[in-house]
PDB file of C-alpha atoms in Angstrom:
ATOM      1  CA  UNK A 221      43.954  -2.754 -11.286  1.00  0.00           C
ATOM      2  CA  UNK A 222      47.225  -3.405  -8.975  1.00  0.00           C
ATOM      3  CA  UNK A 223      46.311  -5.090  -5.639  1.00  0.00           C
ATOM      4  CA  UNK A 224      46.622  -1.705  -4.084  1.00  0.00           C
ATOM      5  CA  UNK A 225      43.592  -0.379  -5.494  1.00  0.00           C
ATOM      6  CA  UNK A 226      41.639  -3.491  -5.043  1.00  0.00           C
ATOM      7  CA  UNK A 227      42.167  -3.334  -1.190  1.00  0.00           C
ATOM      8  CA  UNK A 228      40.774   0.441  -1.148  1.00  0.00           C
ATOM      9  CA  UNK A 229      37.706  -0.825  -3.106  1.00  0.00           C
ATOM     10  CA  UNK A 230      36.706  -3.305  -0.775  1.00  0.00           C
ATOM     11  CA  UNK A 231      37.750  -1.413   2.558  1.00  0.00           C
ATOM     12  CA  UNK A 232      35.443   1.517   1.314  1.00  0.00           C
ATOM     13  CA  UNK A 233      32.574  -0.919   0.408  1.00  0.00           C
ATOM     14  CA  UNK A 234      32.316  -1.988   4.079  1.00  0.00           C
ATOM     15  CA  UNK A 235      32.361   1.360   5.571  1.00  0.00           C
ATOM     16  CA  UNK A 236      30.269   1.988   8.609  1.00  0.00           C
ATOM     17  CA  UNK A 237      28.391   4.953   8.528  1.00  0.00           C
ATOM     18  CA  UNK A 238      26.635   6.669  11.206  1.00  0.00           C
ATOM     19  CA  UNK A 239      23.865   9.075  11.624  1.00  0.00           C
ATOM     20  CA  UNK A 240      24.079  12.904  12.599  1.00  0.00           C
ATOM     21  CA  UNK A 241      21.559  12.570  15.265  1.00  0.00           C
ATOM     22  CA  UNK A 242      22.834  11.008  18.459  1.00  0.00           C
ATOM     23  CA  UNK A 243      21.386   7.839  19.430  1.00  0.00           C
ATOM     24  CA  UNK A 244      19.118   8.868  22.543  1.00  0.00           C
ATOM     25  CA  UNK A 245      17.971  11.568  19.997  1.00  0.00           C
ATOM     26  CA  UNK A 246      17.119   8.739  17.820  1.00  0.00           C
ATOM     27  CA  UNK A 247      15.284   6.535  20.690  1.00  0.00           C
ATOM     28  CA  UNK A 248      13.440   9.678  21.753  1.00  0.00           C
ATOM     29  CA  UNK A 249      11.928  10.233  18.369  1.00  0.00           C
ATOM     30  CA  UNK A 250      11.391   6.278  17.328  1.00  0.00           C
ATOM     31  CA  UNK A 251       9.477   5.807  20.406  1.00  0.00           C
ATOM     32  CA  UNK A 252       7.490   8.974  19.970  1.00  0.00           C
ATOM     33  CA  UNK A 253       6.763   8.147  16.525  1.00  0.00           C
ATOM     34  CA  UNK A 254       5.487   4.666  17.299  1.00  0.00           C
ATOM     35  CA  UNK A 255       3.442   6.441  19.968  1.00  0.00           C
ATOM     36  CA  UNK A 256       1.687   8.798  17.016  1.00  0.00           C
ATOM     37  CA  UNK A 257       1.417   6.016  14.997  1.00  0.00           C
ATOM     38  CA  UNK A 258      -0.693   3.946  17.676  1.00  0.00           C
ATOM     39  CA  UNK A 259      -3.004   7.164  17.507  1.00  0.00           C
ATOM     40  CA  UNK A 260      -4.369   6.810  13.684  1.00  0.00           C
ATOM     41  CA  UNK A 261      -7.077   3.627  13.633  1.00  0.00           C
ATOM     42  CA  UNK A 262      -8.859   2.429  10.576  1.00  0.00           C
ATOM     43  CA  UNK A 263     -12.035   4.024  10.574  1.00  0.00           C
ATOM     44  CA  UNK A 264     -13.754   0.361   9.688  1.00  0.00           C
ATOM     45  CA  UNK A 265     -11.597  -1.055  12.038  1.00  0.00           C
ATOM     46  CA  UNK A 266     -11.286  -0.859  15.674  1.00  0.00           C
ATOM     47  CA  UNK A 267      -7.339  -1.257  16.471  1.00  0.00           C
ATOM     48  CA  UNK A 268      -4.556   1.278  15.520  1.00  0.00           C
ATOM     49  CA  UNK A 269      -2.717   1.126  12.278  1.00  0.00           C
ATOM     50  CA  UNK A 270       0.480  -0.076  13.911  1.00  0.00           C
ATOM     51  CA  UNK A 271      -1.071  -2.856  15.856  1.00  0.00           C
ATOM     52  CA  UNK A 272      -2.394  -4.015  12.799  1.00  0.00           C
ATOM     53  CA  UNK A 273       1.223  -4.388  11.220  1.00  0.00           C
ATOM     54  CA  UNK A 274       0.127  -1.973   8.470  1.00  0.00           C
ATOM     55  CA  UNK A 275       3.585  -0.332   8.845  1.00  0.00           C
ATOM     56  CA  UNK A 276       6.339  -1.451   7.251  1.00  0.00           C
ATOM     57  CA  UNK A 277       9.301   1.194   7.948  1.00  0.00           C
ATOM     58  CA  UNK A 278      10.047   4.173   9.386  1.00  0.00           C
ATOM     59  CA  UNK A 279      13.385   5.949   8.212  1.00  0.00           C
ATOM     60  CA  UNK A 280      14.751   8.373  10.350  1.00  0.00           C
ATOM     61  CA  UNK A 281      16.624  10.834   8.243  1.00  0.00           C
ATOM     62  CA  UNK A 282      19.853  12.813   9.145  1.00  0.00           C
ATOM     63  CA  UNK A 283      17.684  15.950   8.657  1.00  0.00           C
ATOM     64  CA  UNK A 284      14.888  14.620  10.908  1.00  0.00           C
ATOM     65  CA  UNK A 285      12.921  14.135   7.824  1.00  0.00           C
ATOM     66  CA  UNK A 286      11.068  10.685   8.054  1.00  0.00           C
ATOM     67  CA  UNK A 287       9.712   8.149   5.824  1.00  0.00           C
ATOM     68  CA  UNK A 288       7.031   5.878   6.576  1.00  0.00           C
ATOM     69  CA  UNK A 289       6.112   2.546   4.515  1.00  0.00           C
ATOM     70  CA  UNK A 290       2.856   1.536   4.970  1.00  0.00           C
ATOM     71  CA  UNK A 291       0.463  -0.684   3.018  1.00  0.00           C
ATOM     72  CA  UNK A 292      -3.353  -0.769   3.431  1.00  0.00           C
ATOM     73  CA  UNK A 293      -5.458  -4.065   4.827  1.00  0.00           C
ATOM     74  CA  UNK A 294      -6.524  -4.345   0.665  1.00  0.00           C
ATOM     75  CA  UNK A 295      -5.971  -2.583  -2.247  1.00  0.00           C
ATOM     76  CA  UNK A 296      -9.668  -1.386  -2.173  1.00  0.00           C
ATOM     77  CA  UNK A 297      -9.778  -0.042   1.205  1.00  0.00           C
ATOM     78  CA  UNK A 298     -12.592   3.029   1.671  1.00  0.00           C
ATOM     79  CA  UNK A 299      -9.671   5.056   3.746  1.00  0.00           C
ATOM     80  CA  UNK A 300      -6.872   4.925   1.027  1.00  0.00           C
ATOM     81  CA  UNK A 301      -6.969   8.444   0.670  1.00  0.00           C
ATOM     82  CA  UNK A 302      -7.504   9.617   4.400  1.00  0.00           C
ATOM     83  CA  UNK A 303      -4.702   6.888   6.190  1.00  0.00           C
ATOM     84  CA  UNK A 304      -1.957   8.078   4.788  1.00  0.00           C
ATOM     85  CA  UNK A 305      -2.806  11.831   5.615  1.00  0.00           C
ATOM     86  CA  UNK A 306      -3.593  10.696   8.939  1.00  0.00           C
ATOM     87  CA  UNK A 307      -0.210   8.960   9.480  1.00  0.00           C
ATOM     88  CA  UNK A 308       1.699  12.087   7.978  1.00  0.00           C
ATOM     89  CA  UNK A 309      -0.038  14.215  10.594  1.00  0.00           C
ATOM     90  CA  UNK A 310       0.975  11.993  13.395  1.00  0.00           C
ATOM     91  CA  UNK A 311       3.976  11.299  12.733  1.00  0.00           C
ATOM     92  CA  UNK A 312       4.590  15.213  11.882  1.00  0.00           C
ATOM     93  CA  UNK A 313       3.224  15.948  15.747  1.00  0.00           C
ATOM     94  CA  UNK A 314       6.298  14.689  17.034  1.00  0.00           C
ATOM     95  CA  UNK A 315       8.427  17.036  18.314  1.00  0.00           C
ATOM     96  CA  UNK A 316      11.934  16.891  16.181  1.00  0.00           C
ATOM     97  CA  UNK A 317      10.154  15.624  13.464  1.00  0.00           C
ATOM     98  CA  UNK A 318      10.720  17.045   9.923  1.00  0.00           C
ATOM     99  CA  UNK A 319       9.258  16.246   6.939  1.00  0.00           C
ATOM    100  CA  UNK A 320       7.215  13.456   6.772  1.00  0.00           C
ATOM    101  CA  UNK A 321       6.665  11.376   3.652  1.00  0.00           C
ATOM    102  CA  UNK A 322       4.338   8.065   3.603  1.00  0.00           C
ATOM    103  CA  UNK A 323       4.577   6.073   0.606  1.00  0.00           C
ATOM    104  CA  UNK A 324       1.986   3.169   0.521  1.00  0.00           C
ATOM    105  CA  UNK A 325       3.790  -0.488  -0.645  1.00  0.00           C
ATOM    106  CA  UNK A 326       1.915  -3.439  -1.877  1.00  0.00           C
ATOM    107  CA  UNK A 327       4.594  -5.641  -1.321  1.00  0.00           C
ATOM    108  CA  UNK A 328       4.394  -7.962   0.766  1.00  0.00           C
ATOM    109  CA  UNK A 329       0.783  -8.419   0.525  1.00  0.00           C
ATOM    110  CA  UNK A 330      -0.606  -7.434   3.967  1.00  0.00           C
ATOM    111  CA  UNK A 331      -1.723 -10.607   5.785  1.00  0.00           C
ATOM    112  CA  UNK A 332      -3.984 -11.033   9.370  1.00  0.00           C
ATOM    113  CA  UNK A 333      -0.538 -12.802  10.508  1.00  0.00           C
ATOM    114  CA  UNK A 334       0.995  -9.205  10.669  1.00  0.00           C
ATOM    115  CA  UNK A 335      -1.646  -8.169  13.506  1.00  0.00           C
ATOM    116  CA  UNK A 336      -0.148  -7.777  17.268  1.00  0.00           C
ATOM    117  CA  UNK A 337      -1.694 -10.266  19.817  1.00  0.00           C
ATOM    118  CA  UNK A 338      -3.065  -6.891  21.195  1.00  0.00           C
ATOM    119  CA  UNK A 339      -4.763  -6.364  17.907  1.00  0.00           C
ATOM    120  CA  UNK A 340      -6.057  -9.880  17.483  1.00  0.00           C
ATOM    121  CA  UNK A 341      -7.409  -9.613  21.073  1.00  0.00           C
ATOM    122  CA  UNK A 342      -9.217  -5.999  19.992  1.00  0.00           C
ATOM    123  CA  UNK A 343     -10.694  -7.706  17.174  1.00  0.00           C
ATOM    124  CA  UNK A 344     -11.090 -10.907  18.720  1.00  0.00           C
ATOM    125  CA  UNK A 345      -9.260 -12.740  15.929  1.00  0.00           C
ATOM    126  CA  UNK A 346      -7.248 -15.911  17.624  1.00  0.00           C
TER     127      UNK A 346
END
């Protein structure tokens, strides 16, 4: 490979991309979504899925299509089924919003050190 080549490699591995949505178009729909997602509670539990630190990511697609990592207090949890819907359907209520996919991750292991101090105060945790 002549040195030529080699610089076009590496210029094109550091590429910046950007997104097709503008950035207040962006910020509108992250903030709404973290709205939605302070909506859906654990039904054993009395503070919001998001205060809990049970999400992990939300991707913001190009398309407006969104995908949600979440994980679940323990792998045993009564609501595995039902959170996840729940989520979907909140996250789907905001306006812009395309498809919405939540995947539930095991890794990392959720731990009480993910909660908010809101959600520690809720459940009087401290």
């Amino acid at each position: 490979m002549s040195d030529t080549a080699e610089l076009v490699v590496n210029k094109t591995c550091h590429m910046q991309t950007s997104s097709a949505l503008s950035a207040e178009e962006t910020e509108r729909m992250g903030a709404g979504i973290v709205a939605a997602l302070k909506t859906v509670f654990d039904p054993e539990i009395p503070a919001d899925i998001y205060e809990l630190g049970l999400i992990y990511k939300v991707d913001i697609k190009d398309d407006r299509a969104v995908d949600v990592e979440m994980t679940l207090t323990t792998p045993n949890c009564p609501s595995a089924a039902e959170l996840p819907i729940m989520v979907e359907n909140a996250v789907a209520s905001v306006p812009g919003v395309g498809v919405v996919n939540v995947n539930i991750v095991w890794e990392p292991q959720w731990v009480p050190d993910r909660m908010t101090d809101e959600a520690r105060a809720v459940l009087n945790m401290w």
